[in-house]
Amino acid sequence: MPNKQTSVKALSKQARGGTGTTYSPLYQQIKSLLLQRLDQGEWRPGEAIPSEHELAARFQVSQGTVRKAIDELAADNLLIRRQGKGTFVPTHTEAKVRFRFLKLTPNDGHQPRSSSQIIDCTRVRASTEIAQYLQLKSAASVIRIQRLLSFDEQPTILDDIWLPSQVFKGINATTVRANKKPLYAWFESEFGVSMVRADEAIRAVAAQETAVQHLGVPAGSPLLQVDRISYTYGDRPVEFRRGLYITERFHYRHSLS
Amino acid sequence: MPNKQTSVKALSKQARGGTGTTYSPLYQQIKSLLLQRLDQGEWRPGEAIPSEHELAARFQVSQGTVRKAIDELAADNLLIRRQGKGTFVPTHTEAKVRFRFLKLTPNDGHQPRSSSQIIDCTRVRASTEIAQYLQLKSAASVIRIQRLLSFDEQPTILDDIWLPSQVFKGINATTVRANKKPLYAWFESEFGVSMVRADEAIRAVAAQETAVQHLGVPAGSPLLQVDRISYTYGDRPVEFRRGLYITERFHYRHSLS
DNA sequence: CAGTGGTCTAGACCACGTG
DNA sequence: ACGTGGTCTAGACCACTGC
């Protein structure tokens, strides 16, 4: 059975038939199709996607090909495999995923109790800088959330968060304060926005007025400034966040390989 | 042909035969064998390892199984696949690998010219802290290298590097200064030590005396302090390094997923 | 052209989680 | 006992590299 002429393979053939410029293997095409469906929300965070067997039947390819597609998605943390149970869409509600984006760890091993306090939430016009990060027109409407994270009752992180108003309709001081979940879990359940990837730029800066005020450190003392752009499916930026970390009892961890 | 009784599969059977506590799939065993050989230096950095076909024959397993083992090693940057050419042992001599461990990037895109200046190189006894990082007995003999990295003639990184004397025999002020290569490339070619993985802990600190002196920043100004433990094969730590970075025109980049 | 890694298939069997 | 993902095989064919 050399090659069946089915929907997916039709695509494949088109790609192959050309001058070879746009060749893309079958499993990559399957991967794209799965990504599309994830983006469209066909399977919600926390749910299982169809079994490999069923996907193979649906796409008219072998199970091994579906497997390779899922392998790559799992490697990028876009899916989670659980032997004997199925393959799941990750959710920031789970404890494991929840701290995936927070690399700050205590110097001693002991995991602290954390609490969050919303300082302010306003609607503002994006500066050129913020607009650029979020790929918006300059002066576009954005929501700005300022909050303080404390570990073991010690103020440790001052976050300044900007979100496109168009995407997060209905966020304001009241709704933000009413929310009990971690922010990313809330974005997921309330606005259908899944954070999938992020880029961070880290610098050492001297504490300014607002940091002094909320973190209770002396003016000019060194803070870790972590700028993060978070992306959903399709590499669309949906959050810019500037965090100021006190790295006295904590440090930012990074494994290189 | 359900299962041949060969050297490797013998291992496999032993593992399987037990109570199931120590089951490890064939490709993992192959992976371990390859890692052993890499550690022993059977294939030098930059060289190609035998083809998948040959390894399959040598280990008496199917090519697919070897493939999966190599896939995992390649995912960890322990091997590099090159279609049509072979599978290679990475080397810090290559430009791509060379900056794998340096995450500092210019704020504007433009890549600067870099230069390194050795400040000092001495033989000292390890502090308890250093000894712990390097898994040595306290007060063990270590080599300490202090150096200054400049980008576009601007002093930017002050590095303080500790190496176990036992591993790096013959490093001193003279030899270190004579060396032209990047340090990790030098370690590889001269001492047979390949840096394979590293853990970094990042903090913001205030500039002290030595930093003021060599980096030319005001006392107390914020610096990024990057503590790195580097490992060879077998997770053996062979370097501790404390870097102080000026993050004025540069930042530390990190992609999360 | 030969040799390398890369894709794809089909099928057997295993380990895990749930009834 | 069943369905899920995980392993392993054998073989065909494709794409890239270099002689």
Coordinates of C-alpha atoms (C1' of nucleotides) in Angstrom, one line a residue:
Chain A
M1 CA 0.0 0.0 0.0
P2 CA 2.4 2.7 -1.2
N3 CA 0.4 5.9 -0.7
K4 CA -3.3 6.6 -0.1
Q5 CA -4.9 9.7 -1.6
T6 CA -6.5 11.3 1.4
S7 CA -7.2 14.7 2.7
V8 CA -3.9 15.1 4.6
K9 CA -1.8 13.4 2.1
A10 CA -3.3 15.6 -0.6
L11 CA -1.6 18.4 1.2
S12 CA 1.5 16.4 1.4
K13 CA 1.6 15.7 -2.3
Q14 CA 1.1 19.3 -3.2
A15 CA 4.1 20.2 -1.0
R16 CA 6.2 17.4 -2.4
G17 CA 5.1 17.9 -6.0
G18 CA 6.7 21.4 -6.3
T19 CA 10.4 22.2 -6.7
G20 CA 11.0 20.8 -3.3
T21 CA 11.1 24.3 -1.8
T22 CA 8.3 23.7 0.6
Y23 CA 8.6 20.1 1.6
S24 CA 7.2 19.4 5.0
P25 CA 6.9 15.9 6.4
L26 CA 3.6 14.4 7.1
Y27 CA 4.0 14.4 10.9
Q28 CA 4.7 18.2 10.7
Q29 CA 1.5 18.7 8.9
I30 CA -0.3 16.7 11.5
K31 CA 1.4 18.7 14.2
S32 CA 0.1 21.9 12.6
L33 CA -3.4 20.5 12.4
L34 CA -3.3 19.6 16.0
L35 CA -2.0 23.1 16.9
Q36 CA -4.8 24.7 14.9
R37 CA -7.4 22.7 16.8
L38 CA -5.7 23.5 20.1
D39 CA -5.8 27.2 19.2
Q40 CA -9.4 27.0 18.3
G41 CA -10.2 25.4 21.6
E42 CA -11.5 22.2 20.3
W43 CA -10.1 20.5 23.4
R44 CA -10.1 22.6 26.5
P45 CA -7.2 22.8 29.0
G46 CA -7.2 19.8 31.3
E47 CA -9.1 17.6 28.8
A48 CA -7.7 14.6 26.9
I49 CA -7.3 14.8 23.2
P50 CA -8.5 11.7 21.1
S51 CA -6.3 8.6 21.3
E52 CA -3.4 8.1 18.9
H53 CA -5.4 5.4 17.3
E54 CA -8.4 7.5 16.7
L55 CA -6.3 10.5 15.4
A56 CA -4.5 8.1 13.1
A57 CA -7.8 7.0 11.7
R58 CA -9.2 10.5 11.4
F59 CA -6.1 11.8 9.6
Q60 CA -5.7 8.7 7.6
V61 CA -2.1 8.2 8.6
S62 CA -0.3 5.5 10.6
Q63 CA -0.3 5.7 14.4
G64 CA 3.5 6.1 14.3
T65 CA 3.1 9.4 12.4
V66 CA 0.6 10.8 14.8
R67 CA 2.9 9.6 17.6
K68 CA 5.8 11.6 16.2
A69 CA 3.6 14.7 15.9
I70 CA 2.4 14.4 19.5
D71 CA 6.0 13.7 20.6
E72 CA 7.1 17.1 19.4
L73 CA 4.1 18.9 20.9
A74 CA 4.8 17.2 24.2
A75 CA 8.5 18.2 24.0
D76 CA 7.3 21.8 23.7
N77 CA 4.9 21.3 26.7
L78 CA 1.9 21.9 24.4
L79 CA 0.6 18.5 25.3
I80 CA 1.1 16.1 28.2
R81 CA 1.2 12.4 27.8
R82 CA 0.1 10.1 30.6
Q83 CA 0.7 6.4 30.0
G84 CA -2.4 4.4 30.3
K85 CA -4.7 7.4 30.5
G86 CA -4.3 9.5 27.4
T87 CA -2.8 12.7 26.1
F88 CA -3.9 15.9 27.8
V89 CA -4.0 19.7 27.2
P90 CA -2.0 21.3 29.9
T91 CA -3.7 23.7 32.3
H92 CA -2.2 26.3 34.6
T93 CA -4.6 25.1 37.2
E94 CA -2.4 22.1 37.8
A95 CA 0.3 22.6 40.4
K96 CA 3.1 21.4 38.2
V97 CA 2.3 23.6 35.3
R98 CA 1.5 26.5 37.6
F99 CA 5.1 27.3 38.5
R100 CA 6.4 26.5 35.1
F101 CA 6.9 30.2 34.3
L102 CA 8.2 31.3 37.8
K103 CA 11.8 30.4 38.1
L104 CA 12.4 32.0 41.4
T105 CA 13.3 29.4 44.1
P106 CA 14.3 29.7 47.8
N107 CA 18.0 29.5 48.6
D108 CA 17.3 26.9 51.1
G109 CA 15.1 24.1 49.7
H110 CA 12.0 24.8 51.8
Q111 CA 8.9 25.9 49.7
P112 CA 7.2 29.0 51.1
R113 CA 3.6 29.9 51.4
S114 CA 2.7 32.5 48.8
S115 CA 0.1 35.2 48.7
S116 CA -0.9 37.8 46.2
Q117 CA -2.1 41.4 46.7
I118 CA -3.6 43.5 43.9
I119 CA -2.2 47.0 44.3
D120 CA -4.0 48.6 41.4
C121 CA -5.8 47.8 38.1
T122 CA -6.4 50.5 35.5
R123 CA -7.1 51.0 31.9
V124 CA -4.4 53.0 30.1
R125 CA -3.0 53.8 26.6
A126 CA 0.0 51.7 25.7
S127 CA 3.3 53.4 25.6
T128 CA 5.3 52.8 22.4
E129 CA 7.4 50.3 24.3
I130 CA 4.5 48.3 25.6
A131 CA 2.7 48.5 22.2
Q132 CA 5.7 47.1 20.5
Y133 CA 6.0 44.2 23.0
L134 CA 2.3 43.3 22.5
Q135 CA 2.3 44.0 18.8
L136 CA -0.4 46.6 19.1
K137 CA -0.9 50.0 17.5
S138 CA 0.7 52.6 19.7
A139 CA -1.7 54.2 22.3
A140 CA -3.9 51.1 22.0
S141 CA -6.0 50.4 25.1
V142 CA -4.3 48.1 27.6
I143 CA -5.1 46.9 31.1
R144 CA -2.4 47.5 33.7
I145 CA -2.3 45.4 36.8
Q146 CA 0.1 46.1 39.6
R147 CA 0.4 43.4 42.3
L148 CA 2.6 42.3 45.1
L149 CA 3.6 38.7 45.7
S150 CA 4.7 37.7 49.2
F151 CA 6.4 34.5 50.2
D152 CA 6.0 33.6 53.9
E153 CA 4.5 37.0 54.4
Q154 CA 7.6 38.7 53.1
P155 CA 7.0 41.0 50.1
T156 CA 9.3 39.6 47.3
I157 CA 8.0 40.3 43.9
L158 CA 6.4 43.5 42.5
D159 CA 4.7 42.8 39.2
D160 CA 3.6 45.3 36.7
I161 CA 1.4 43.6 34.1
W162 CA 0.0 44.9 30.8
L163 CA -2.7 43.1 28.8
P164 CA -4.5 44.0 25.5
S165 CA -8.0 45.2 26.4
Q166 CA -9.3 43.7 23.3
V167 CA -8.4 40.2 24.4
F168 CA -9.2 40.5 28.1
K169 CA -12.6 42.1 28.0
G170 CA -14.0 42.7 31.5
I171 CA -10.9 42.9 33.6
N172 CA -11.0 45.7 36.1
A173 CA -10.1 46.3 39.7
T174 CA -13.2 44.6 40.9
T175 CA -13.0 41.4 38.8
V176 CA -9.3 41.0 39.4
R177 CA -9.7 41.3 43.1
A178 CA -12.6 38.9 43.1
N179 CA -10.5 36.2 41.4
K180 CA -9.0 33.6 43.6
K181 CA -7.0 31.6 41.0
P182 CA -3.5 32.1 39.8
L183 CA -3.6 34.7 37.0
Y184 CA -2.8 32.4 34.2
A185 CA -5.4 29.9 35.4
W186 CA -7.9 32.7 35.5
F187 CA -7.0 33.9 32.0
E188 CA -7.5 30.3 30.8
S189 CA -10.9 29.7 32.3
E190 CA -12.3 33.1 32.0
F191 CA -10.9 34.5 28.8
G192 CA -9.9 31.3 26.9
V193 CA -6.3 32.5 26.7
S194 CA -3.6 29.9 27.3
M195 CA -0.1 31.0 28.0
V196 CA 2.1 28.6 26.0
R197 CA 5.5 30.1 25.9
A198 CA 7.4 33.2 27.2
D199 CA 10.6 35.1 26.6
E200 CA 12.3 36.8 29.6
A201 CA 15.0 39.5 29.6
I202 CA 16.7 39.8 33.0
R203 CA 18.6 42.8 34.3
A204 CA 19.9 44.1 37.6
V205 CA 18.4 47.5 38.5
A206 CA 18.4 49.9 41.5
A207 CA 15.2 50.2 43.5
Q208 CA 13.1 53.2 42.6
E209 CA 10.3 54.9 44.5
T210 CA 7.5 52.4 43.9
A211 CA 9.7 49.5 44.6
V212 CA 10.9 51.1 47.9
Q213 CA 7.3 51.7 48.8
H214 CA 5.9 48.3 48.1
L215 CA 8.8 46.0 48.7
G216 CA 10.2 47.9 51.6
V217 CA 13.8 47.9 50.5
P218 CA 16.1 50.9 50.7
A219 CA 16.3 53.2 47.6
G220 CA 19.0 52.1 45.2
S221 CA 19.3 48.6 46.5
P222 CA 19.8 46.0 43.8
L223 CA 16.7 44.2 42.4
L224 CA 16.3 41.6 39.7
Q225 CA 14.2 43.1 36.9
V226 CA 12.5 40.4 34.8
D227 CA 10.7 41.5 31.6
R228 CA 8.5 38.8 30.2
I229 CA 6.5 38.6 27.0
S230 CA 4.0 35.7 27.1
Y231 CA 2.6 34.1 24.0
T232 CA -0.4 32.0 23.2
Y233 CA -0.8 29.6 20.3
G234 CA 0.5 31.0 17.1
D235 CA 3.2 33.0 18.8
R236 CA 0.7 35.8 19.5
P237 CA 1.9 38.0 22.4
V238 CA -0.8 38.5 25.0
E239 CA 1.0 39.8 28.0
F240 CA 3.9 41.9 28.9
R241 CA 5.0 41.8 32.5
R242 CA 7.8 43.5 34.4
G243 CA 8.7 41.9 37.7
L244 CA 11.0 43.3 40.3
Y245 CA 12.4 40.5 42.5
I246 CA 14.2 40.7 45.8
T247 CA 17.0 38.1 45.5
E248 CA 18.0 38.0 49.1
R249 CA 16.4 34.7 50.2
F250 CA 15.5 33.6 46.6
H251 CA 17.3 33.2 43.3
Y252 CA 16.4 32.8 39.7
R253 CA 17.1 29.3 38.6
H254 CA 18.1 28.3 35.1
S255 CA 19.4 24.9 33.8
L256 CA 21.4 25.1 30.6
S257 CA 22.1 22.3 28.2
Chain B
M1 CA 11.7 -13.4 15.6
P2 CA 10.3 -12.5 18.9
N3 CA 13.4 -11.8 21.0
K4 CA 17.1 -12.6 20.4
Q5 CA 19.3 -13.5 23.3
T6 CA 22.2 -11.1 22.8
S7 CA 24.5 -9.1 25.1
V8 CA 22.3 -6.1 25.4
K9 CA 19.1 -7.9 25.5
A10 CA 20.5 -10.1 28.1
L11 CA 20.7 -7.0 30.3
S12 CA 17.2 -6.2 29.2
K13 CA 15.9 -9.6 30.3
Q14 CA 17.5 -9.4 33.6
A15 CA 15.8 -6.1 34.2
R16 CA 12.5 -7.4 33.1
G17 CA 12.8 -10.7 34.8
G18 CA 12.7 -9.1 38.3
T19 CA 9.7 -7.8 40.1
G20 CA 9.4 -5.1 37.6
T21 CA 11.0 -2.5 39.8
T22 CA 14.0 -1.8 37.6
Y23 CA 12.5 -2.1 34.1
S24 CA 14.3 0.1 31.6
P25 CA 13.5 0.0 27.9
L26 CA 16.1 -1.2 25.4
Y27 CA 16.7 2.2 23.9
Q28 CA 17.5 3.6 27.4
Q29 CA 20.1 0.9 27.8
I30 CA 21.6 1.8 24.5
K31 CA 21.6 5.5 25.5
S32 CA 23.5 4.6 28.6
L33 CA 26.0 2.6 26.7
L34 CA 26.5 5.5 24.3
L35 CA 26.9 7.9 27.2
Q36 CA 29.6 5.6 28.7
R37 CA 31.5 5.6 25.5
L38 CA 31.2 9.4 25.2
D39 CA 32.5 9.8 28.7
Q40 CA 35.4 7.5 28.1
G41 CA 36.3 9.6 25.1
E42 CA 35.9 6.8 22.5
W43 CA 34.7 9.5 20.1
R44 CA 36.4 12.9 20.4
P45 CA 34.5 16.2 20.3
G46 CA 33.9 17.2 16.6
E47 CA 34.1 13.6 15.4
A48 CA 31.3 11.5 14.0
I49 CA 30.0 8.5 15.9
P50 CA 29.3 5.3 13.9
S51 CA 26.2 5.3 11.7
E52 CA 22.9 4.2 13.1
H53 CA 23.1 1.1 10.9
E54 CA 26.4 0.1 12.3
L55 CA 25.5 0.8 15.9
A56 CA 22.3 -1.3 15.4
A57 CA 24.5 -4.2 14.2
R58 CA 27.0 -3.7 17.0
F59 CA 24.3 -3.7 19.7
Q60 CA 22.1 -6.3 18.0
V61 CA 19.0 -4.2 18.0
S62 CA 17.0 -2.6 15.3
Q63 CA 18.0 0.7 13.8
G64 CA 14.8 2.3 15.2
T65 CA 15.9 1.5 18.7
V66 CA 19.3 3.1 18.2
R67 CA 17.5 6.0 16.6
K68 CA 15.4 6.6 19.6
A69 CA 18.4 6.5 21.9
I70 CA 20.3 9.0 19.7
D71 CA 17.1 11.2 19.5
E72 CA 17.2 11.6 23.2
L73 CA 20.9 12.4 23.3
A74 CA 20.5 14.9 20.6
A75 CA 17.6 16.5 22.4
D76 CA 20.0 17.0 25.4
N77 CA 22.6 18.5 23.1
L78 CA 24.9 15.5 23.8
L79 CA 25.0 14.6 20.1
I80 CA 24.3 16.6 17.0
R81 CA 22.6 15.0 14.0
R82 CA 23.5 16.2 10.5
Q83 CA 21.4 14.7 7.8
G84 CA 23.4 13.1 5.0
K85 CA 26.7 13.4 7.0
G86 CA 26.3 11.6 10.3
T87 CA 25.9 12.1 14.0
F88 CA 28.6 14.2 15.8
V89 CA 30.0 14.8 19.2
P90 CA 29.5 18.5 19.9
T91 CA 32.5 20.7 20.5
H92 CA 32.8 24.1 22.1
T93 CA 35.2 25.0 19.3
E94 CA 32.2 25.5 17.0
A95 CA 30.7 28.9 17.0
K96 CA 27.2 27.7 17.6
V97 CA 28.1 25.6 20.6
R98 CA 30.4 28.3 21.9
F99 CA 27.8 30.7 23.1
R100 CA 25.4 28.0 24.3
F101 CA 26.2 28.8 27.9
L102 CA 26.4 32.5 27.6
K103 CA 22.9 33.9 27.7
L104 CA 23.9 37.6 27.7
T105 CA 22.7 39.4 24.6
P106 CA 22.9 43.0 23.5
N107 CA 19.8 45.1 24.0
D108 CA 20.0 46.2 20.3
G109 CA 20.6 43.2 18.1
H110 CA 24.1 44.1 17.0
Q111 CA 26.7 41.5 18.0
P112 CA 29.7 43.0 19.7
R113 CA 33.4 42.1 19.4
S114 CA 34.5 40.4 22.5
S115 CA 37.9 40.1 24.3
S116 CA 39.1 38.4 27.4
Q117 CA 41.7 39.5 29.9
I118 CA 43.1 37.3 32.6
I119 CA 43.4 39.2 35.8
D120 CA 44.8 36.5 37.9
C121 CA 45.3 32.7 38.2
T122 CA 46.2 31.1 41.5
R123 CA 46.1 27.9 43.3
V124 CA 44.0 28.0 46.5
R125 CA 42.2 25.8 49.0
A126 CA 38.5 25.5 48.4
S127 CA 36.2 27.3 50.8
T128 CA 33.4 25.1 52.2
E129 CA 31.0 26.7 49.7
I130 CA 33.2 26.0 46.7
A131 CA 34.1 22.5 47.9
Q132 CA 30.4 21.8 48.2
Y133 CA 29.6 23.1 44.7
L134 CA 32.4 21.0 43.2
Q135 CA 31.7 18.0 45.4
L136 CA 35.2 18.0 46.8
K137 CA 36.6 17.6 50.3
S138 CA 36.8 20.9 52.0
A139 CA 40.1 22.7 51.6
A140 CA 40.8 20.6 48.5
S141 CA 43.2 22.3 46.1
V142 CA 41.4 24.3 43.4
I143 CA 42.6 26.7 40.6
R144 CA 41.1 30.1 40.7
I145 CA 40.9 32.2 37.5
Q146 CA 39.8 35.8 37.6
R147 CA 39.2 37.4 34.2
L148 CA 37.4 40.3 32.6
L149 CA 35.3 40.0 29.5
S150 CA 34.8 43.1 27.4
F151 CA 32.4 43.7 24.6
D152 CA 33.3 46.4 22.1
E153 CA 36.1 47.3 24.5
Q154 CA 33.6 47.9 27.3
P155 CA 34.3 45.9 30.5
T156 CA 31.1 43.9 31.0
I157 CA 31.6 40.6 32.8
L158 CA 33.9 39.9 35.7
D159 CA 34.3 36.2 36.1
D160 CA 35.6 34.3 39.1
I161 CA 36.2 30.7 38.2
W162 CA 37.1 27.7 40.4
L163 CA 38.4 24.4 39.0
P164 CA 39.4 21.2 40.7
S165 CA 43.2 21.0 40.5
Q166 CA 43.1 17.2 40.2
V167 CA 41.2 17.4 36.9
F168 CA 42.9 20.4 35.4
K169 CA 46.6 19.6 36.0
G170 CA 48.9 22.2 34.6
I171 CA 46.7 25.3 34.7
N172 CA 48.5 28.3 36.0
A173 CA 48.9 32.0 35.1
T174 CA 51.3 31.3 32.3
T175 CA 49.4 28.5 30.5
V176 CA 46.1 30.3 30.9
R177 CA 47.4 33.5 29.4
A178 CA 49.1 31.6 26.6
N179 CA 45.8 30.0 25.6
K180 CA 43.9 31.7 22.7
K181 CA 40.8 29.6 22.6
P182 CA 37.6 30.1 24.5
L183 CA 38.0 28.4 27.9
Y184 CA 35.6 25.6 27.4
A185 CA 37.2 24.7 24.0
W186 CA 40.6 24.8 25.8
F187 CA 39.3 22.5 28.6
E188 CA 38.1 20.1 25.9
S189 CA 41.3 19.9 23.8
E190 CA 43.8 20.2 26.5
F191 CA 42.3 18.4 29.5
G192 CA 39.7 16.2 27.8
V193 CA 36.9 17.7 29.9
S194 CA 33.7 18.4 28.0
M195 CA 31.2 20.8 29.5
V196 CA 27.8 19.2 28.9
R197 CA 25.3 20.9 31.2
A198 CA 25.2 23.7 33.7
D199 CA 22.9 25.1 36.4
E200 CA 22.8 28.8 37.0
A201 CA 21.5 30.8 40.0
I202 CA 20.9 34.5 39.3
R203 CA 20.7 37.3 41.7
A204 CA 21.0 41.1 41.8
V205 CA 23.8 42.4 44.0
A206 CA 25.5 45.7 44.8
A207 CA 28.9 46.3 43.3
Q208 CA 31.8 45.7 45.8
E209 CA 35.4 46.8 45.7
T210 CA 36.7 44.3 43.1
A211 CA 33.8 44.9 40.8
V212 CA 34.2 48.7 41.1
Q213 CA 37.9 48.3 40.3
H214 CA 37.6 46.1 37.3
L215 CA 34.3 46.9 35.8
G216 CA 34.6 50.6 36.5
V217 CA 31.1 51.0 38.0
P218 CA 30.2 53.1 41.1
A219 CA 30.2 51.2 44.4
G220 CA 26.8 49.9 45.2
S221 CA 25.5 50.0 41.6
P222 CA 23.4 46.9 40.7
L223 CA 25.0 44.0 39.0
L224 CA 23.7 40.6 37.8
Q225 CA 25.4 37.9 39.7
V226 CA 25.4 34.6 37.9
D227 CA 26.6 31.5 39.8
R228 CA 27.2 28.6 37.5
I229 CA 28.0 25.0 38.2
S230 CA 29.1 23.2 35.1
Y231 CA 29.0 19.4 34.6
T232 CA 30.6 16.8 32.4
Y233 CA 29.3 13.4 31.6
G234 CA 27.8 11.6 34.5
D235 CA 26.7 14.8 36.2
R236 CA 30.1 15.3 37.6
P237 CA 30.7 19.0 38.5
V238 CA 34.0 20.3 37.2
E239 CA 33.6 24.1 37.4
F240 CA 32.1 26.7 39.6
R241 CA 31.9 30.2 38.2
R242 CA 30.6 33.4 39.6
G243 CA 30.0 36.1 37.0
L244 CA 29.2 39.7 37.7
Y245 CA 27.4 41.3 34.7
I246 CA 26.7 44.9 33.8
T247 CA 23.2 44.8 32.4
E248 CA 23.2 48.3 31.0
R249 CA 23.6 47.6 27.3
F250 CA 23.0 43.8 27.7
H251 CA 20.5 41.5 29.2
Y252 CA 20.2 37.9 30.2
R253 CA 17.9 36.1 27.8
H254 CA 15.7 33.1 28.7
S255 CA 13.0 31.4 26.7
L256 CA 10.4 29.5 28.8
S257 CA 8.2 26.8 27.6
Chain C
dC1 C1' 26.5 7.0 -7.1
dA2 C1' 26.8 5.3 -2.3
dG3 C1' 26.2 6.4 2.5
dT4 C1' 24.0 9.0 6.0
dG5 C1' 20.1 10.5 8.6
dG6 C1' 14.7 11.2 8.1
dT7 C1' 10.0 9.6 7.2
dC8 C1' 6.3 6.3 7.0
dT9 C1' 4.0 2.1 7.6
dA10 C1' 2.1 -2.2 9.8
dG11 C1' 2.0 -5.1 13.3
dA12 C1' 3.4 -7.4 17.7
dC13 C1' 3.9 -7.0 22.3
dC14 C1' 4.6 -4.5 27.0
dA15 C1' 3.5 -1.3 31.0
dC16 C1' 0.2 1.5 33.1
dG17 C1' -4.4 3.0 34.8
dT18 C1' -9.1 2.0 35.3
dG19 C1' -12.9 -0.6 35.9
Chain D
dA1 C1' -10.5 -7.3 30.7
dC2 C1' -9.9 -3.3 28.2
dG3 C1' -8.1 0.9 26.4
dT4 C1' -4.3 4.0 26.7
dG5 C1' 0.4 5.3 25.6
dG6 C1' 5.3 3.0 25.2
dT7 C1' 8.6 -0.2 23.0
dC8 C1' 10.5 -2.8 19.3
dT9 C1' 11.0 -4.6 14.8
dA10 C1' 11.6 -4.9 9.7
dG11 C1' 11.4 -2.9 5.6
dA12 C1' 10.5 0.6 2.0
dC13 C1' 11.3 4.9 0.4
dC14 C1' 12.9 10.0 0.7
dA15 C1' 16.2 13.9 1.3
dC16 C1' 20.8 15.5 2.0
dT17 C1' 25.9 15.3 1.4
dG18 C1' 30.0 14.3 -0.9
dC19 C1' 32.8 11.7 -4.0

